[in-house]
Protein backbone atom coordinates (compact mmCIF):
# COMPACT_ATOMS: atom_id res chain seq x y z
CA UNK A 1 0.00 0.00 0.00
CA UNK A 2 1.63 3.22 -1.19
CA UNK A 3 1.13 6.58 0.44
CA UNK A 4 3.29 9.34 -0.91
CA UNK A 5 4.28 11.66 -3.69
CA UNK A 6 3.85 11.20 -7.42
CA UNK A 7 5.61 12.75 -10.41
CA UNK A 8 4.40 12.20 -13.97
CA UNK A 9 2.22 9.28 -12.89
CA UNK A 10 5.12 7.52 -11.18
CA UNK A 11 5.84 7.06 -7.50
CA UNK A 12 8.54 9.62 -6.79
CA UNK A 13 9.59 11.59 -3.70
CA UNK A 14 8.92 10.78 -0.04
CA UNK A 15 6.62 7.90 0.83
CA UNK A 16 5.41 5.22 3.18
CA UNK A 17 4.88 1.75 1.72
CA UNK A 18 3.44 -1.22 3.59
CA UNK A 19 3.66 -4.76 2.24
CA UNK A 20 0.82 -6.75 3.87
CA UNK A 21 1.70 -9.87 1.88
CA UNK A 22 5.30 -9.82 3.21
CA UNK A 23 4.71 -10.14 6.96
CA UNK A 24 3.62 -6.50 7.20
CA UNK A 25 7.01 -5.20 6.07
CA UNK A 26 7.26 -1.44 5.63
CA UNK A 27 9.43 1.17 3.96
CA UNK A 28 9.54 4.88 4.76
CA UNK A 29 11.79 7.00 2.61
CA UNK A 30 12.65 8.07 -0.90
CA UNK A 31 11.44 6.59 -4.16
CA UNK A 32 12.31 7.48 -7.73
CA UNK A 33 10.43 6.29 -10.80
CA UNK A 34 8.59 3.71 -8.71
CA UNK A 35 11.69 2.20 -7.07
CA UNK A 36 13.21 2.43 -3.60
CA UNK A 37 15.95 4.93 -4.33
CA UNK A 38 17.64 7.31 -1.91
CA UNK A 39 17.52 7.17 1.88
CA UNK A 40 15.00 5.01 3.68
CA UNK A 41 14.00 2.82 6.60
CA UNK A 42 12.92 -0.77 5.83
CA UNK A 43 11.43 -3.04 8.50
CA UNK A 44 10.64 -6.73 8.11
CA UNK A 45 10.34 -9.60 10.63
CA UNK A 46 11.98 -7.54 13.34
CA UNK A 47 14.96 -6.56 11.19
CA UNK A 48 15.48 -2.85 10.60
CA UNK A 49 17.65 -1.45 7.82
CA UNK A 50 18.25 2.29 7.70
CA UNK A 51 20.36 3.66 4.92
CA UNK A 52 20.78 4.07 1.20
CA UNK A 53 18.86 2.30 -1.54
CA UNK A 54 19.45 2.22 -5.28
CA UNK A 55 17.04 0.62 -7.77
CA UNK A 56 15.12 -1.32 -5.06
CA UNK A 57 18.26 -2.71 -3.38
CA UNK A 58 20.31 -1.76 -0.34
CA UNK A 59 23.38 0.02 -1.65
CA UNK A 60 25.79 2.42 -0.03
CA UNK A 61 25.94 3.20 3.65
CA UNK A 62 23.44 1.83 6.11
CA UNK A 63 22.89 -0.14 9.29
CA UNK A 64 21.02 -3.37 9.88
CA UNK A 65 19.66 -4.11 13.35
CA UNK A 66 18.57 -7.59 14.42
CA UNK A 67 15.26 -8.09 16.25
CA UNK A 68 17.12 -8.11 19.59
CA UNK A 69 18.66 -4.71 18.80
CA UNK A 70 22.19 -5.96 18.05
CA UNK A 71 23.99 -4.41 15.12
CA UNK A 72 24.47 -6.75 12.16
CA UNK A 73 26.32 -4.11 10.10
JSON list of N, CA, C and O in Angstrom, two decimals, residues 27 36 38 40 42 47-64 72-73:
[
{"chain": "A", "resi": 27, "resn": "UNK", "atom": "N", "xyz": [8.33, 0.31, 4.42]},
{"chain": "A", "resi": 27, "resn": "UNK", "atom": "CA", "xyz": [9.43, 1.17, 3.96]},
{"chain": "A", "resi": 27, "resn": "UNK", "atom": "C", "xyz": [8.97, 2.61, 4.09]},
{"chain": "A", "resi": 27, "resn": "UNK", "atom": "O", "xyz": [7.87, 2.96, 3.64]},
{"chain": "A", "resi": 36, "resn": "UNK", "atom": "N", "xyz": [12.56, 1.95, -4.81]},
{"chain": "A", "resi": 36, "resn": "UNK", "atom": "CA", "xyz": [13.21, 2.43, -3.60]},
{"chain": "A", "resi": 36, "resn": "UNK", "atom": "C", "xyz": [14.55, 2.99, -4.03]},
{"chain": "A", "resi": 36, "resn": "UNK", "atom": "O", "xyz": [15.37, 2.28, -4.61]},
{"chain": "A", "resi": 38, "resn": "UNK", "atom": "N", "xyz": [17.33, 6.19, -2.80]},
{"chain": "A", "resi": 38, "resn": "UNK", "atom": "CA", "xyz": [17.64, 7.31, -1.91]},
{"chain": "A", "resi": 38, "resn": "UNK", "atom": "C", "xyz": [17.79, 6.78, -0.50]},
{"chain": "A", "resi": 38, "resn": "UNK", "atom": "O", "xyz": [18.23, 5.65, -0.29]},
{"chain": "A", "resi": 40, "resn": "UNK", "atom": "N", "xyz": [16.24, 5.54, 3.15]},
{"chain": "A", "resi": 40, "resn": "UNK", "atom": "CA", "xyz": [15.00, 5.01, 3.68]},
{"chain": "A", "resi": 40, "resn": "UNK", "atom": "C", "xyz": [15.19, 4.10, 4.88]},
{"chain": "A", "resi": 40, "resn": "UNK", "atom": "O", "xyz": [16.32, 3.74, 5.25]},
{"chain": "A", "resi": 42, "resn": "UNK", "atom": "N", "xyz": [13.67, 0.43, 6.20]},
{"chain": "A", "resi": 42, "resn": "UNK", "atom": "CA", "xyz": [12.92, -0.77, 5.83]},
{"chain": "A", "resi": 42, "resn": "UNK", "atom": "C", "xyz": [12.85, -1.69, 7.04]},
{"chain": "A", "resi": 42, "resn": "UNK", "atom": "O", "xyz": [13.87, -1.97, 7.66]},
{"chain": "A", "resi": 47, "resn": "UNK", "atom": "N", "xyz": [13.73, -7.17, 11.69]},
{"chain": "A", "resi": 47, "resn": "UNK", "atom": "CA", "xyz": [14.96, -6.56, 11.19]},
{"chain": "A", "resi": 47, "resn": "UNK", "atom": "C", "xyz": [14.68, -5.13, 10.77]},
{"chain": "A", "resi": 47, "resn": "UNK", "atom": "O", "xyz": [13.61, -4.83, 10.23]},
{"chain": "A", "resi": 48, "resn": "UNK", "atom": "N", "xyz": [15.63, -4.25, 11.00]},
{"chain": "A", "resi": 48, "resn": "UNK", "atom": "CA", "xyz": [15.48, -2.85, 10.60]},
{"chain": "A", "resi": 48, "resn": "UNK", "atom": "C", "xyz": [16.73, -2.41, 9.85]},
{"chain": "A", "resi": 48, "resn": "UNK", "atom": "O", "xyz": [17.83, -2.47, 10.40]},
{"chain": "A", "resi": 49, "resn": "UNK", "atom": "N", "xyz": [16.54, -2.01, 8.60]},
{"chain": "A", "resi": 49, "resn": "UNK", "atom": "CA", "xyz": [17.65, -1.45, 7.82]},
{"chain": "A", "resi": 49, "resn": "UNK", "atom": "C", "xyz": [17.38, 0.02, 7.61]},
{"chain": "A", "resi": 49, "resn": "UNK", "atom": "O", "xyz": [16.30, 0.41, 7.15]},
{"chain": "A", "resi": 50, "resn": "UNK", "atom": "N", "xyz": [18.36, 0.85, 7.94]},
{"chain": "A", "resi": 50, "resn": "UNK", "atom": "CA", "xyz": [18.25, 2.29, 7.70]},
{"chain": "A", "resi": 50, "resn": "UNK", "atom": "C", "xyz": [19.49, 2.71, 6.92]},
{"chain": "A", "resi": 50, "resn": "UNK", "atom": "O", "xyz": [20.61, 2.51, 7.35]},
{"chain": "A", "resi": 51, "resn": "UNK", "atom": "N", "xyz": [19.24, 3.25, 5.74]},
{"chain": "A", "resi": 51, "resn": "UNK", "atom": "CA", "xyz": [20.36, 3.66, 4.92]},
{"chain": "A", "resi": 51, "resn": "UNK", "atom": "C", "xyz": [19.98, 3.93, 3.48]},
{"chain": "A", "resi": 51, "resn": "UNK", "atom": "O", "xyz": [18.83, 4.26, 3.18]},
{"chain": "A", "resi": 52, "resn": "UNK", "atom": "N", "xyz": [20.93, 3.72, 2.60]},
{"chain": "A", "resi": 52, "resn": "UNK", "atom": "CA", "xyz": [20.78, 4.07, 1.20]},
{"chain": "A", "resi": 52, "resn": "UNK", "atom": "C", "xyz": [20.25, 2.90, 0.37]},
{"chain": "A", "resi": 52, "resn": "UNK", "atom": "O", "xyz": [20.61, 1.74, 0.61]},
{"chain": "A", "resi": 53, "resn": "UNK", "atom": "N", "xyz": [19.41, 3.25, -0.59]},
{"chain": "A", "resi": 53, "resn": "UNK", "atom": "CA", "xyz": [18.86, 2.30, -1.54]},
{"chain": "A", "resi": 53, "resn": "UNK", "atom": "C", "xyz": [19.14, 2.80, -2.95]},
{"chain": "A", "resi": 53, "resn": "UNK", "atom": "O", "xyz": [19.19, 4.02, -3.19]},
{"chain": "A", "resi": 54, "resn": "UNK", "atom": "N", "xyz": [19.30, 1.87, -3.87]},
{"chain": "A", "resi": 54, "resn": "UNK", "atom": "CA", "xyz": [19.45, 2.22, -5.28]},
{"chain": "A", "resi": 54, "resn": "UNK", "atom": "C", "xyz": [18.75, 1.14, -6.09]},
{"chain": "A", "resi": 54, "resn": "UNK", "atom": "O", "xyz": [19.06, -0.05, -5.96]},
{"chain": "A", "resi": 55, "resn": "UNK", "atom": "N", "xyz": [17.79, 1.54, -6.91]},
{"chain": "A", "resi": 55, "resn": "UNK", "atom": "CA", "xyz": [17.04, 0.62, -7.77]},
{"chain": "A", "resi": 55, "resn": "UNK", "atom": "C", "xyz": [16.50, -0.58, -6.99]},
{"chain": "A", "resi": 55, "resn": "UNK", "atom": "O", "xyz": [16.73, -1.73, -7.36]},
{"chain": "A", "resi": 56, "resn": "UNK", "atom": "N", "xyz": [15.79, -0.31, -5.89]},
{"chain": "A", "resi": 56, "resn": "UNK", "atom": "CA", "xyz": [15.12, -1.32, -5.06]},
{"chain": "A", "resi": 56, "resn": "UNK", "atom": "C", "xyz": [16.05, -2.20, -4.24]},
{"chain": "A", "resi": 56, "resn": "UNK", "atom": "O", "xyz": [15.61, -3.21, -3.69]},
{"chain": "A", "resi": 57, "resn": "UNK", "atom": "N", "xyz": [17.33, -1.89, -4.15]},
{"chain": "A", "resi": 57, "resn": "UNK", "atom": "CA", "xyz": [18.26, -2.71, -3.38]},
{"chain": "A", "resi": 57, "resn": "UNK", "atom": "C", "xyz": [19.04, -1.85, -2.40]},
{"chain": "A", "resi": 57, "resn": "UNK", "atom": "O", "xyz": [19.30, -0.67, -2.67]},
{"chain": "A", "resi": 58, "resn": "UNK", "atom": "N", "xyz": [19.45, -2.47, -1.29]},
{"chain": "A", "resi": 58, "resn": "UNK", "atom": "CA", "xyz": [20.31, -1.76, -0.34]},
{"chain": "A", "resi": 58, "resn": "UNK", "atom": "C", "xyz": [21.65, -1.53, -1.03]},
{"chain": "A", "resi": 58, "resn": "UNK", "atom": "O", "xyz": [22.23, -2.45, -1.59]},
{"chain": "A", "resi": 59, "resn": "UNK", "atom": "N", "xyz": [22.08, -0.29, -1.04]},
{"chain": "A", "resi": 59, "resn": "UNK", "atom": "CA", "xyz": [23.38, 0.02, -1.65]},
{"chain": "A", "resi": 59, "resn": "UNK", "atom": "C", "xyz": [23.92, 1.28, -1.02]},
{"chain": "A", "resi": 59, "resn": "UNK", "atom": "O", "xyz": [23.21, 2.25, -0.86]},
{"chain": "A", "resi": 60, "resn": "UNK", "atom": "N", "xyz": [25.19, 1.27, -0.69]},
{"chain": "A", "resi": 60, "resn": "UNK", "atom": "CA", "xyz": [25.79, 2.42, -0.03]},
{"chain": "A", "resi": 60, "resn": "UNK", "atom": "C", "xyz": [25.84, 2.20, 1.47]},
{"chain": "A", "resi": 60, "resn": "UNK", "atom": "O", "xyz": [25.87, 1.07, 1.95]},
{"chain": "A", "resi": 61, "resn": "UNK", "atom": "N", "xyz": [25.83, 3.28, 2.20]},
{"chain": "A", "resi": 61, "resn": "UNK", "atom": "CA", "xyz": [25.94, 3.20, 3.65]},
{"chain": "A", "resi": 61, "resn": "UNK", "atom": "C", "xyz": [24.60, 2.92, 4.30]},
{"chain": "A", "resi": 61, "resn": "UNK", "atom": "O", "xyz": [23.56, 3.40, 3.83]},
{"chain": "A", "resi": 62, "resn": "UNK", "atom": "N", "xyz": [24.66, 2.12, 5.37]},
{"chain": "A", "resi": 62, "resn": "UNK", "atom": "CA", "xyz": [23.44, 1.83, 6.11]},
{"chain": "A", "resi": 62, "resn": "UNK", "atom": "C", "xyz": [23.74, 0.92, 7.28]},
{"chain": "A", "resi": 62, "resn": "UNK", "atom": "O", "xyz": [24.85, 0.39, 7.41]},
{"chain": "A", "resi": 63, "resn": "UNK", "atom": "N", "xyz": [22.75, 0.75, 8.15]},
{"chain": "A", "resi": 63, "resn": "UNK", "atom": "CA", "xyz": [22.89, -0.14, 9.29]},
{"chain": "A", "resi": 63, "resn": "UNK", "atom": "C", "xyz": [21.73, -1.12, 9.31]},
{"chain": "A", "resi": 63, "resn": "UNK", "atom": "O", "xyz": [20.61, -0.79, 8.92]},
{"chain": "A", "resi": 64, "resn": "UNK", "atom": "N", "xyz": [22.03, -2.33, 9.75]},
{"chain": "A", "resi": 64, "resn": "UNK", "atom": "CA", "xyz": [21.02, -3.37, 9.88]},
{"chain": "A", "resi": 64, "resn": "UNK", "atom": "C", "xyz": [21.00, -3.82, 11.33]},
{"chain": "A", "resi": 64, "resn": "UNK", "atom": "O", "xyz": [22.03, -4.26, 11.87]},
{"chain": "A", "resi": 72, "resn": "UNK", "atom": "N", "xyz": [23.96, -5.76, 13.12]},
{"chain": "A", "resi": 72, "resn": "UNK", "atom": "CA", "xyz": [24.47, -6.75, 12.16]},
{"chain": "A", "resi": 72, "resn": "UNK", "atom": "C", "xyz": [25.58, -6.12, 11.33]},
{"chain": "A", "resi": 72, "resn": "UNK", "atom": "O", "xyz": [26.61, -6.69, 11.13]},
{"chain": "A", "resi": 73, "resn": "UNK", "atom": "N", "xyz": [25.31, -4.93, 10.81]},
{"chain": "A", "resi": 73, "resn": "UNK", "atom": "CA", "xyz": [26.32, -4.11, 10.10]},
{"chain": "A", "resi": 73, "resn": "UNK", "atom": "C", "xyz": [25.85, -2.70, 10.00]},
{"chain": "A", "resi": 73, "resn": "UNK", "atom": "O", "xyz": [24.76, -2.37, 10.27]}
]
